[in-house]
Short mmCIF file of C-alpha atoms in Angstrom, two decimals:
data_model
loop_
_atom_site.label_atom_id
_atom_site.label_comp_id
_atom_site.label_asym_id
_atom_site.label_seq_id
_atom_site.Cartn_x
_atom_site.Cartn_y
_atom_site.Cartn_z
CA MET A 29 -196.54 -122.38 77.72
CA ALA A 30 -196.79 -123.91 74.26
CA LYS A 31 -200.00 -123.22 72.39
CA LEU A 32 -201.98 -126.24 71.22
CA VAL A 33 -202.82 -125.69 67.55
CA SER A 34 -203.91 -127.54 64.44
CA LEU A 35 -201.18 -128.34 61.93
CA ALA A 36 -202.54 -125.81 59.43
CA GLU A 37 -202.66 -123.07 62.11
CA GLY A 38 -199.20 -123.92 63.35
CA VAL A 39 -197.62 -123.66 59.91
CA ALA A 40 -199.62 -120.53 59.01
CA ASP A 41 -198.55 -118.76 62.22
CA LEU A 42 -194.94 -119.86 62.48
CA VAL A 43 -193.48 -120.49 59.01
CA ARG A 44 -193.10 -117.39 56.82
CA ASP A 45 -191.81 -116.78 53.31
CA GLY A 46 -188.05 -116.21 53.32
CA ASP A 47 -187.55 -117.89 56.71
CA VAL A 48 -184.65 -120.05 57.77
CA VAL A 49 -186.50 -123.29 58.54
CA ALA A 50 -185.14 -126.46 60.11
CA LEU A 51 -187.19 -129.65 59.95
CA GLU A 52 -184.99 -132.04 61.89
CA GLY A 53 -185.10 -135.78 62.50
CA PHE A 54 -182.37 -138.37 62.06
CA THR A 55 -184.20 -141.05 60.01
CA HIS A 56 -186.55 -141.33 63.00
CA LEU A 57 -189.31 -138.80 63.86
CA ILE A 58 -189.12 -136.80 60.63
CA PRO A 59 -191.95 -134.20 60.44
CA PHE A 60 -193.29 -135.22 57.03
CA ALA A 61 -196.86 -134.00 57.63
CA ALA A 62 -195.60 -130.55 58.58
CA GLY A 63 -193.43 -130.45 55.47
CA HIS A 64 -196.46 -131.28 53.34
CA GLU A 65 -198.43 -128.49 55.01
CA ILE A 66 -195.61 -126.05 54.17
CA ILE A 67 -195.90 -127.14 50.52
CA ARG A 68 -199.71 -126.82 50.57
CA GLN A 69 -199.50 -123.32 52.02
CA GLY A 70 -197.10 -122.41 49.22
CA ARG A 71 -194.16 -121.08 51.23
CA GLN A 72 -191.41 -119.55 49.07
CA ASP A 73 -187.75 -118.57 49.31
CA LEU A 74 -187.08 -120.71 52.35
CA THR A 75 -183.59 -121.46 53.55
CA LEU A 76 -183.99 -125.09 54.47
CA VAL A 77 -181.66 -126.38 57.17
CA ARG A 78 -181.13 -130.00 58.06
CA MET A 79 -178.25 -132.36 58.78
CA THR A 80 -179.77 -135.12 56.66
CA PRO A 81 -182.12 -133.61 54.07
CA ASP A 82 -183.92 -136.71 52.83
CA VAL A 83 -187.23 -137.39 51.13
CA ILE A 84 -189.28 -134.57 52.73
CA TYR A 85 -186.62 -132.07 51.63
CA ASP A 86 -186.60 -133.64 48.16
CA GLN A 87 -190.35 -132.90 48.10
CA LEU A 88 -189.98 -129.33 49.40
CA ILE A 89 -187.16 -128.61 46.92
CA GLY A 90 -189.07 -130.16 44.00
CA ALA A 91 -192.18 -128.18 44.96
CA GLY A 92 -190.16 -124.97 44.64
CA CYS A 93 -190.28 -123.88 48.31
CA ALA A 94 -186.51 -123.62 48.77
CA ARG A 95 -183.98 -121.02 47.70
CA ARG A 96 -181.09 -122.31 49.77
CA LEU A 97 -180.10 -125.50 51.56
CA VAL A 98 -177.78 -125.77 54.57
CA PHE A 99 -176.90 -129.42 55.13
CA SER A 100 -174.35 -132.16 55.66
CA TRP A 101 -175.71 -135.26 53.87
CA GLY A 102 -178.46 -135.24 51.25
CA GLY A 103 -179.66 -138.68 50.23
CA ASN A 104 -182.45 -141.25 50.43
CA PRO A 105 -181.24 -143.32 53.42
CA GLY A 106 -180.70 -146.95 52.51
CA VAL A 107 -181.75 -146.34 48.89
CA GLY A 108 -179.52 -143.82 47.09
CA SER A 109 -179.66 -140.29 45.77
CA LEU A 110 -182.33 -137.60 46.01
CA HIS A 111 -183.39 -136.89 42.43
CA ARG A 112 -185.26 -133.61 43.03
CA PHE A 113 -182.28 -132.28 44.99
CA ARG A 114 -179.97 -133.39 42.17
CA ASP A 115 -182.19 -131.83 39.50
CA ALA A 116 -182.17 -128.53 41.39
CA VAL A 117 -178.36 -128.54 41.77
CA GLN A 118 -177.51 -129.89 38.32
CA HIS A 119 -180.27 -128.20 36.26
CA ALA A 120 -181.73 -125.44 38.47
CA TRP A 121 -185.20 -127.07 38.35
CA PRO A 122 -187.71 -125.86 39.42
CA ARG A 123 -185.37 -123.07 40.51
CA PRO A 124 -181.69 -122.72 41.40
CA LEU A 125 -180.72 -124.01 44.82
CA GLU A 126 -177.87 -122.40 46.71
CA LEU A 127 -175.91 -124.79 48.90
CA GLU A 128 -174.09 -124.35 52.16
CA GLU A 129 -172.43 -127.63 52.85
CA HIS A 130 -170.97 -129.00 56.06
CA SER A 131 -170.07 -132.26 57.76
CA HIS A 132 -172.36 -133.82 60.38
CA ALA A 133 -169.95 -132.81 63.14
CA GLY A 134 -169.98 -129.22 61.87
CA MET A 135 -173.77 -129.02 61.61
CA ALA A 136 -174.31 -130.63 65.02
CA ASN A 137 -171.94 -128.13 66.58
CA ARG A 138 -173.61 -125.21 64.81
CA TYR A 139 -176.89 -126.19 66.48
CA VAL A 140 -175.14 -126.67 69.84
CA ALA A 141 -173.78 -123.11 69.61
CA GLY A 142 -177.25 -121.83 68.68
CA ALA A 143 -178.88 -123.64 71.60
CA SER A 144 -176.12 -122.43 73.93
CA GLY A 145 -176.50 -118.77 73.00
CA LEU A 146 -172.90 -118.61 71.77
CA PRO A 147 -171.76 -117.02 68.50
CA PHE A 148 -169.79 -120.03 67.32
CA ALA A 149 -168.68 -123.56 68.13
CA VAL A 150 -165.22 -125.09 68.04
CA LEU A 151 -164.39 -128.52 66.74
CA ARG A 152 -161.48 -130.54 65.45
CA GLY A 153 -162.86 -130.97 61.98
CA TYR A 154 -162.80 -130.29 58.24
CA THR A 155 -158.99 -130.07 58.13
CA GLY A 156 -157.58 -131.02 54.74
CA THR A 157 -160.99 -131.39 53.08
CA ASP A 158 -162.31 -129.21 50.23
CA LEU A 159 -165.36 -128.15 52.30
CA PRO A 160 -163.83 -124.95 53.79
CA GLY A 161 -163.08 -123.77 50.24
CA HIS A 162 -166.79 -123.63 49.46
CA THR A 163 -168.26 -121.98 52.52
CA THR A 164 -167.04 -119.01 54.50
CA ASN A 165 -168.86 -120.50 57.50
CA ILE A 166 -165.94 -122.84 58.21
CA ARG A 167 -162.88 -120.98 59.50
CA PRO A 168 -159.68 -121.75 61.37
CA ILE A 169 -159.34 -120.48 64.92
CA THR A 170 -156.39 -120.54 67.30
CA CYS A 171 -156.91 -121.96 70.78
CA PRO A 172 -156.06 -119.14 73.25
CA PHE A 173 -154.66 -121.68 75.73
CA THR A 174 -152.60 -124.09 73.63
CA GLY A 175 -152.11 -122.28 70.34
CA GLU A 176 -153.53 -125.26 68.45
CA THR A 177 -155.37 -124.48 65.22
CA LEU A 178 -158.97 -125.70 65.36
CA THR A 179 -162.10 -125.07 63.30
CA ALA A 180 -164.88 -122.61 64.14
CA VAL A 181 -168.42 -122.76 62.77
CA PRO A 182 -171.04 -120.07 63.46
CA ALA A 183 -174.15 -120.71 65.53
CA LEU A 184 -177.17 -121.84 63.57
CA ARG A 185 -180.30 -119.99 64.63
CA PRO A 186 -183.32 -120.96 62.54
CA ASP A 187 -186.30 -118.62 62.47
CA VAL A 188 -188.38 -121.70 63.06
CA THR A 189 -187.62 -125.35 63.85
CA VAL A 190 -190.19 -128.07 63.23
CA VAL A 191 -189.83 -131.54 64.79
CA HIS A 192 -192.06 -134.53 65.38
CA ALA A 193 -192.24 -136.35 68.75
CA GLN A 194 -194.14 -139.14 70.43
CA ARG A 195 -196.27 -137.30 73.00
CA ALA A 196 -197.21 -134.00 74.55
CA ASP A 197 -199.38 -133.17 77.52
CA ARG A 198 -202.02 -130.42 77.59
CA ASN A 199 -199.42 -127.88 78.78
CA GLY A 200 -197.35 -128.53 75.69
CA ASN A 201 -194.57 -130.44 77.42
CA VAL A 202 -193.10 -132.74 74.79
CA GLN A 203 -191.68 -136.23 75.28
CA MET A 204 -189.49 -137.99 72.72
CA TRP A 205 -187.28 -141.04 72.84
CA GLY A 206 -185.34 -143.47 70.68
CA ILE A 207 -182.98 -141.86 68.17
CA THR A 208 -183.40 -138.18 69.01
CA GLY A 209 -180.65 -136.88 66.73
CA VAL A 210 -180.19 -133.15 67.01
CA GLN A 211 -183.85 -132.22 67.56
CA LYS A 212 -183.47 -130.79 71.06
CA GLU A 213 -180.60 -128.53 69.98
CA ALA A 214 -182.48 -127.44 66.84
CA VAL A 215 -185.58 -126.46 68.84
CA LEU A 216 -183.58 -124.58 71.48
CA ALA A 217 -181.53 -122.78 68.79
CA ALA A 218 -184.62 -121.43 66.99
CA ASP A 219 -186.69 -118.29 67.54
CA ARG A 220 -189.93 -120.24 67.15
CA SER A 221 -190.75 -123.92 67.21
CA LEU A 222 -193.56 -126.19 66.13
CA VAL A 223 -193.69 -129.73 67.48
CA THR A 224 -196.07 -132.22 65.91
CA VAL A 225 -196.85 -135.23 68.11
CA GLU A 226 -198.41 -138.66 67.75
CA GLU A 227 -200.81 -137.89 70.58
CA ILE A 228 -201.69 -135.34 73.23
CA VAL A 229 -202.35 -137.03 76.56
CA ASP A 230 -203.82 -135.84 79.88
CA GLU A 231 -200.92 -137.32 81.81
CA TRP A 232 -197.95 -139.55 81.04
CA GLU A 233 -195.64 -142.08 82.56
CA PRO A 234 -192.02 -140.94 82.46
CA VAL A 235 -189.91 -143.01 80.04
CA PRO A 236 -186.30 -143.76 81.04
CA GLY A 237 -183.85 -142.01 78.77
CA GLN A 238 -186.52 -139.81 77.30
CA VAL A 239 -185.90 -136.30 76.10
CA VAL A 240 -188.36 -133.72 77.40
CA LEU A 241 -188.85 -130.31 75.89
CA PRO A 242 -190.68 -128.20 78.50
CA GLY A 243 -193.82 -126.46 77.24
CA TRP A 244 -192.31 -123.06 78.01
CA ALA A 245 -189.45 -123.76 75.60
CA VAL A 246 -191.75 -124.65 72.68
CA THR A 247 -193.97 -122.23 70.73
CA ALA A 248 -196.72 -124.54 69.52
CA VAL A 249 -197.71 -128.20 69.57
CA ALA A 250 -200.01 -129.89 67.07
CA GLU A 251 -201.46 -133.38 67.39
CA VAL A 252 -200.72 -135.16 64.10
CA PRO A 253 -200.99 -138.95 64.45
CA GLY A 254 -198.77 -140.63 61.85
CA GLY A 255 -197.16 -137.26 61.14
CA ALA A 256 -193.75 -138.88 60.66
CA HIS A 257 -194.83 -141.31 57.93
CA PRO A 258 -192.98 -142.76 55.96
CA SER A 259 -190.37 -142.30 58.70
CA TYR A 260 -191.34 -143.70 62.09
CA ALA A 261 -192.12 -142.87 65.69
CA HIS A 262 -190.48 -145.37 68.06
CA GLY A 263 -193.20 -147.11 70.06
CA TYR A 264 -195.95 -145.96 67.68
CA SER A 265 -195.04 -146.95 64.14
CA VAL A 266 -192.37 -148.62 62.01
CA ARG A 267 -190.50 -147.11 59.08
CA ASP A 268 -192.23 -147.62 55.73
CA ASN A 269 -189.13 -148.83 53.91
CA ASP A 270 -191.15 -149.64 50.78
CA PHE A 271 -192.07 -145.97 50.47
CA TYR A 272 -188.41 -144.94 50.49
CA ARG A 273 -187.64 -147.53 47.82
CA ARG A 274 -190.62 -146.44 45.68
CA TRP A 275 -189.62 -142.78 46.05
CA ASP A 276 -186.56 -143.43 43.91
CA ALA A 277 -188.77 -144.11 40.85
CA VAL A 278 -191.39 -141.46 41.66
CA SER A 279 -188.80 -138.72 42.10
CA ARG A 280 -186.59 -139.64 39.13
CA HIS A 281 -188.75 -137.72 36.61
CA ARG A 282 -190.38 -134.31 36.91
CA ASP A 283 -193.79 -135.46 35.64
CA THR A 284 -194.12 -138.46 37.97
CA PHE A 285 -193.00 -136.24 40.84
CA ARG A 286 -195.59 -133.56 40.01
CA ALA A 287 -198.36 -136.15 39.74
CA TRP A 288 -197.36 -137.58 43.11
CA LEU A 289 -197.30 -134.12 44.68
CA ASP A 290 -200.77 -133.29 43.32
CA GLU A 291 -202.30 -136.51 44.52
CA HIS A 292 -200.62 -136.98 47.89
CA VAL A 293 -199.98 -133.43 49.08
CA HIS A 294 -202.12 -130.83 47.32
CA ARG A 295 -205.31 -132.88 47.14
CA ALA A 296 -204.77 -134.49 50.54
CA GLY A 297 -206.27 -132.76 53.57
CA ALA A 298 -204.17 -130.98 56.16
CA THR A 299 -204.72 -133.76 58.67
CA THR A 300 -203.59 -136.69 56.54
CA MET B 26 -164.28 -169.70 40.52
CA THR B 27 -167.78 -170.68 41.53
CA GLY B 28 -170.02 -170.68 44.54
CA TRP B 29 -169.73 -167.00 45.52
CA THR B 30 -169.83 -163.58 43.94
CA ALA B 31 -167.19 -160.86 43.82
CA ASP B 32 -169.33 -158.72 46.14
CA GLU B 33 -169.56 -161.58 48.65
CA MET B 34 -165.78 -162.06 48.55
CA MET B 35 -165.31 -158.32 49.09
CA THR B 36 -167.71 -158.24 52.04
CA VAL B 37 -166.10 -161.29 53.65
CA ALA B 38 -162.59 -159.87 53.15
CA ALA B 39 -163.68 -156.60 54.75
CA ALA B 40 -165.33 -158.36 57.70
CA ARG B 41 -162.07 -160.25 58.36
CA GLN B 42 -160.31 -156.91 58.86
CA LEU B 43 -162.38 -156.15 61.98
CA ARG B 44 -160.93 -157.44 65.23
CA ASP B 45 -163.01 -158.71 68.13
CA GLY B 46 -163.41 -156.29 71.03
CA THR B 47 -162.69 -153.14 69.05
CA ALA B 48 -165.05 -150.22 68.51
CA CYS B 49 -166.04 -149.55 64.92
CA PHE B 50 -167.80 -146.47 63.51
CA VAL B 51 -169.97 -147.94 60.78
CA GLY B 52 -171.33 -146.33 57.62
CA ILE B 53 -174.51 -147.67 56.05
CA GLY B 54 -174.42 -150.03 53.04
CA LEU B 55 -171.38 -152.26 52.48
CA PRO B 56 -169.58 -151.22 55.71
CA SER B 57 -172.66 -152.06 57.77
CA THR B 58 -173.09 -155.44 56.06
CA ALA B 59 -169.43 -156.36 56.60
CA ALA B 60 -169.42 -155.15 60.22
CA ASN B 61 -172.50 -157.19 61.04
CA LEU B 62 -170.98 -160.22 59.31
CA ALA B 63 -167.87 -159.83 61.48
CA ARG B 64 -170.00 -159.60 64.64
CA ALA B 65 -171.93 -162.73 63.65
CA THR B 66 -168.75 -164.74 62.93
CA HIS B 67 -165.27 -164.11 64.36
CA ALA B 68 -165.86 -160.86 66.29
CA PRO B 69 -168.88 -161.28 68.60
CA ASN B 70 -167.68 -158.44 70.82
CA LEU B 71 -167.19 -155.91 68.04
CA VAL B 72 -168.76 -152.65 69.21
CA LEU B 73 -170.82 -151.11 66.40
CA ILE B 74 -171.30 -147.36 66.52
CA TYR B 75 -173.71 -145.61 64.18
CA GLU B 76 -173.76 -141.83 63.72
CA SER B 77 -177.49 -141.72 64.52
CA GLY B 78 -176.39 -142.04 68.16
CA CYS B 79 -176.52 -145.82 68.63
CA LEU B 80 -173.50 -147.09 70.59
CA GLY B 81 -172.98 -150.85 70.74
CA ALA B 82 -175.83 -151.79 68.41
CA LYS B 83 -176.45 -155.53 68.07
CA PRO B 84 -179.01 -155.84 65.27
CA ASP B 85 -180.26 -159.34 64.39
CA ARG B 86 -180.98 -158.15 60.85
CA LEU B 87 -179.27 -155.68 58.56
CA PRO B 88 -180.44 -152.12 59.26
CA LEU B 89 -181.92 -150.44 56.20
CA SER B 90 -180.74 -147.03 57.24
CA ILE B 91 -178.42 -145.40 59.74
CA GLY B 92 -181.40 -144.59 61.97
CA ASP B 93 -183.19 -147.94 61.76
CA GLY B 94 -185.22 -148.68 64.91
CA VAL B 95 -183.46 -152.04 65.35
CA LEU B 96 -180.22 -150.16 66.08
CA ALA B 97 -181.80 -148.18 68.93
CA ASP B 98 -183.61 -151.24 70.29
CA THR B 99 -180.40 -153.25 70.60
CA ALA B 100 -177.84 -150.57 71.52
CA ASP B 101 -175.98 -150.25 74.82
CA ALA B 102 -176.83 -146.55 74.70
CA VAL B 103 -178.65 -144.16 72.42
CA VAL B 104 -177.14 -140.68 72.58
CA SER B 105 -177.66 -137.41 70.73
CA VAL B 106 -175.83 -136.72 67.48
CA PRO B 107 -173.70 -133.91 68.99
CA GLU B 108 -172.62 -136.38 71.69
CA VAL B 109 -171.60 -139.06 69.17
CA PHE B 110 -169.31 -136.67 67.37
CA ASN B 111 -168.02 -134.59 70.30
CA TYR B 112 -167.64 -137.13 73.11
CA TRP B 113 -167.01 -140.38 71.26
CA LEU B 114 -165.45 -139.73 67.86
CA GLN B 115 -163.47 -136.50 68.30
CA PRO B 116 -161.35 -137.53 71.34
CA GLY B 117 -160.17 -140.69 69.56
CA ARG B 118 -162.22 -143.27 71.47
CA ILE B 119 -163.05 -145.22 68.32
CA ASP B 120 -160.62 -147.79 66.95
CA VAL B 121 -161.83 -148.23 63.38
CA GLY B 122 -163.71 -145.99 60.97
CA PHE B 123 -165.36 -148.05 58.27
CA LEU B 124 -166.15 -146.06 55.13
CA GLY B 125 -167.34 -146.42 51.54
CA ALA B 126 -166.46 -144.06 48.67
CA ALA B 127 -167.66 -142.76 45.32
CA GLN B 128 -164.10 -141.89 44.27
CA ILE B 129 -160.78 -142.76 45.88
CA ASP B 130 -157.26 -141.77 44.81
CA ARG B 131 -153.79 -143.28 45.23
CA TYR B 132 -153.38 -141.62 48.63
CA GLY B 133 -156.70 -142.92 49.93
CA ASN B 134 -158.48 -139.56 49.78
CA ILE B 135 -162.23 -140.06 49.40
CA ASN B 136 -164.91 -138.13 47.49
CA THR B 137 -168.62 -138.44 48.24
CA THR B 138 -169.57 -134.87 47.27
CA VAL B 139 -169.51 -134.02 43.53
CA VAL B 140 -168.19 -135.68 40.38
CA GLY B 141 -167.26 -133.81 37.20
CA GLY B 142 -167.62 -130.14 36.33
CA ASP B 143 -167.07 -127.68 39.13
CA TYR B 144 -168.61 -127.61 42.57
CA ASP B 145 -171.39 -125.19 41.64
CA ALA B 146 -172.32 -127.02 38.42
CA PRO B 147 -171.32 -130.62 38.92
CA LYS B 148 -171.98 -133.44 36.50
CA VAL B 149 -173.19 -135.60 39.37
CA ARG B 150 -174.26 -134.33 42.77
CA LEU B 151 -173.63 -136.98 45.46
CA PRO B 152 -175.06 -136.97 49.02
CA GLY B 153 -172.07 -135.20 50.59
CA ALA B 154 -169.91 -135.58 53.66
CA GLY B 155 -172.13 -136.82 56.48
CA GLY B 156 -169.89 -138.03 59.28
CA ALA B 157 -167.03 -139.14 57.03
CA PRO B 158 -164.54 -136.22 57.25
CA GLU B 159 -164.20 -136.47 61.02
CA ILE B 160 -164.35 -140.29 61.00
CA ALA B 161 -161.44 -140.28 58.54
CA ALA B 162 -159.58 -137.73 60.67
CA SER B 163 -160.14 -139.11 64.18
CA CYS B 164 -160.47 -142.90 64.22
CA ARG B 165 -157.25 -144.75 65.05
CA GLU B 166 -157.44 -146.39 61.64
CA VAL B 167 -159.75 -146.43 58.64
CA VAL B 168 -160.95 -149.40 56.60
CA VAL B 169 -162.42 -148.57 53.19
CA ILE B 170 -164.69 -150.90 51.22
CA VAL B 171 -165.34 -149.95 47.61
CA ARG B 172 -165.82 -151.60 44.22
CA GLN B 173 -162.78 -151.16 41.98
CA ASP B 174 -163.27 -149.62 38.54
CA LEU B 175 -161.92 -146.71 36.49
CA ARG B 176 -164.70 -144.32 37.54
CA THR B 177 -164.00 -144.91 41.22
CA PHE B 178 -160.22 -145.43 41.35
CA THR B 179 -159.21 -142.10 39.95
CA GLU B 180 -155.84 -140.33 39.68
CA ARG B 181 -157.22 -137.36 41.63
CA VAL B 182 -160.56 -137.20 43.40
CA ASP B 183 -162.76 -134.37 42.11
CA PHE B 184 -163.43 -133.22 45.68
CA VAL B 185 -161.69 -134.18 48.91
CA THR B 186 -164.55 -135.03 51.25
CA SER B 187 -162.42 -137.12 53.62
CA VAL B 188 -158.65 -137.06 53.87
CA GLY B 189 -156.56 -140.20 53.46
CA TYR B 190 -152.86 -139.39 53.20
CA GLY B 191 -153.49 -136.04 51.51
CA THR B 192 -150.73 -135.39 48.99
CA GLY B 193 -148.33 -137.93 50.49
CA PRO B 194 -145.99 -138.66 53.40
CA GLY B 195 -146.23 -136.29 56.36
CA ASP B 196 -149.40 -134.61 55.16
CA ARG B 197 -151.69 -135.97 57.88
CA GLU B 198 -149.27 -134.77 60.55
CA ARG B 199 -149.01 -131.33 58.91
CA LEU B 200 -152.81 -131.10 58.86
CA GLY B 201 -153.00 -132.04 62.54
CA LEU B 202 -155.11 -135.15 61.93
CA ARG B 203 -154.88 -137.39 64.97
CA GLY B 204 -156.06 -140.72 63.56
CA GLY B 205 -153.78 -143.00 61.57
CA GLY B 206 -155.58 -142.83 58.23
CA PRO B 207 -156.56 -145.64 55.84
CA ARG B 208 -154.97 -148.93 56.92
CA VAL B 209 -156.55 -151.02 54.20
CA VAL B 210 -158.83 -150.71 51.17
CA ILE B 211 -160.92 -153.77 50.33
CA THR B 212 -162.34 -154.07 46.82
CA ASP B 213 -164.14 -156.69 44.76
CA LEU B 214 -160.76 -157.53 43.18
CA GLY B 215 -158.38 -157.55 46.10
CA VAL B 216 -156.77 -155.69 48.98
CA LEU B 217 -154.72 -152.48 48.88
CA GLU B 218 -152.56 -151.15 51.67
CA PRO B 219 -150.57 -147.92 51.93
CA ASP B 220 -146.84 -148.26 51.29
CA PRO B 221 -145.10 -147.50 54.60
CA VAL B 222 -142.76 -144.99 52.93
CA SER B 223 -144.68 -143.43 50.02
CA CYS B 224 -148.18 -143.78 51.58
CA GLU B 225 -149.38 -144.83 48.12
CA LEU B 226 -152.08 -147.50 47.99
CA THR B 227 -150.39 -150.70 46.90
CA LEU B 228 -152.02 -153.93 45.78
CA THR B 229 -151.01 -156.52 48.37
CA ARG B 230 -153.56 -159.29 47.87
CA LEU B 231 -155.83 -160.54 45.11
CA HIS B 232 -159.07 -162.34 45.65
CA PRO B 233 -159.08 -165.92 44.29
CA GLY B 234 -159.44 -165.99 40.50
CA VAL B 235 -158.46 -162.33 39.98
CA THR B 236 -155.26 -161.34 38.14
CA ARG B 237 -152.99 -158.39 38.81
CA GLU B 238 -153.68 -157.23 35.24
CA GLN B 239 -157.41 -157.05 36.03
CA ALA B 240 -156.67 -154.96 39.11
CA ARG B 241 -154.33 -152.63 37.20
CA ALA B 242 -156.86 -152.23 34.39
CA ALA B 243 -159.53 -151.20 36.92
CA THR B 244 -157.30 -148.48 38.43
CA GLY B 245 -157.04 -144.95 37.05
CA TRP B 246 -153.38 -144.56 37.99
CA ASP B 247 -150.28 -146.72 37.58
CA LEU B 248 -151.12 -149.12 40.41
CA ALA B 249 -148.18 -150.23 42.54
CA VAL B 250 -148.07 -153.96 43.23
CA ALA B 251 -146.36 -155.41 46.31
CA GLU B 252 -143.47 -157.78 45.79
CA GLY B 253 -145.07 -160.37 47.98
CA LEU B 254 -148.46 -160.13 46.25
CA SER B 255 -150.58 -162.99 47.58
CA THR B 256 -153.99 -164.50 46.98
CA GLY B 257 -156.57 -164.35 49.78
CA GLU B 258 -158.59 -167.23 51.15
CA PRO B 259 -162.01 -167.74 49.55
CA PRO B 260 -165.07 -167.30 51.79
CA THR B 261 -165.66 -170.23 54.13
CA ALA B 262 -168.98 -172.05 54.02
CA ARG B 263 -169.89 -170.49 57.36
CA GLU B 264 -169.02 -166.96 56.27
CA LEU B 265 -171.14 -167.36 53.15
CA ALA B 266 -174.07 -168.89 55.03
CA VAL B 267 -174.10 -166.11 57.64
CA LEU B 268 -173.71 -163.40 54.99
CA ARG B 269 -176.60 -164.77 52.92
CA THR B 270 -178.82 -165.06 55.98
CA LEU B 271 -178.03 -161.44 56.83
CA GLU B 272 -178.72 -160.27 53.26
CA ALA B 273 -182.07 -162.08 53.31
CA THR B 274 -183.13 -160.05 56.37
CA LYS B 275 -183.13 -156.90 54.24
CA SER B 276 -186.43 -157.90 52.69
CA ASP B 277 -187.83 -158.84 56.13
CA GLY B 278 -187.01 -155.43 57.51
CA ARG B 279 -189.92 -153.70 55.88
CA ARG B 280 -192.38 -155.66 57.97
CA ARG B 281 -190.89 -154.71 61.30
#
């Protein structure tokens, strides 16, 4: 049964220096508040994993939490590039960032293999691209039945996965709906998981098409209303598109980024 | 040449490439704008598929990102990301892949990864592959929309993120790619199509007011020009009106 915790407790207990950490969310339900708590608690040497590292990963990278990034598309969705990510890759600031780069199909299948308890996944992908030349985690494999050459990618098994969802009940059962991306696979692939939710309720009405993560499959749940901002939680909030547009200017320079980080993360409380 | 911009002409020309009743895997930005223009004009039954898991999205405004809530609200189905790629894209269920590019070469290979320098120390780090490699490999055909200039239309892409015709004829087959590859490239200057024999992108149509010299000067290789080079139709009043209404919804989006 998932433990109900505060955000600060959840991060302190579950996210450790040097961990492989996945904070998933496909534009929707991105666990921004948890990412900020990781920055506040000063985690170091993390391998950050995410299909679409966007603004929260730009912040974690710029804050110096990351040593390595495993990803398939790193940008500010609908706006442009991530400047802290670029600065780390192009100028090693604030520290060098190692990259392991995939396609979305490859990353999704790596999580599926992790969630399935298999060592690798098979897909028809990457062929002819320059991606296999830059990671040993993309390899050809021969189908034992047809002889066709396909691509294998190893299972992704984060030490800890953090996601945001709409609701949980007091037993830590988690409900999420709308665009649910790869969150379920990322939670099931991980050793430990922390789910932040908009609200914890005594009982809920089932929602058609919802995804439920049973409390016994989740390590801890923290109630963090608005914890996805500036991303959104379908049914609770809308995406703060202005924030994403403003981030382009804030993140472009190291000094404006640091000032933003001081004001909005370090000096902000753990519950904001 | 008045009354519309080169970007509007490009978007309209790209929208015209999408046929009613087909399924189209849409990237964000220009492809999404053109696909929604097509759906609002000549292709009301165009099925829009976004990699966030939205199948058959029917947004009444332009989505600001691939995971915009309006896509989920209006979709026939919202599925997981592994499902989009494994069940829908990989088996070849999608007719058209609609992609943008940071660099493109004469064989329609696309780079959205790094520009200049080497991979580990690039001059410019771009967002990366996303869904594009498998879209380019698996859709029955690919439509590319990209502005034409010397930085973008380059002799060789610095990194092959998504394969077009590889190094030339027969390469897609040798690589085992099941989709047909780039059928057409739409730019702000005109339309390029692969030569049926050499697979090389060939200028087949100019937008009104553009010369072949302009197109050749904006291309980083010796651009082939089709014998029957023609000039395309300018945007109709309706196409322009619908496109401008759609563009105006971008600023409304933030309030929803």
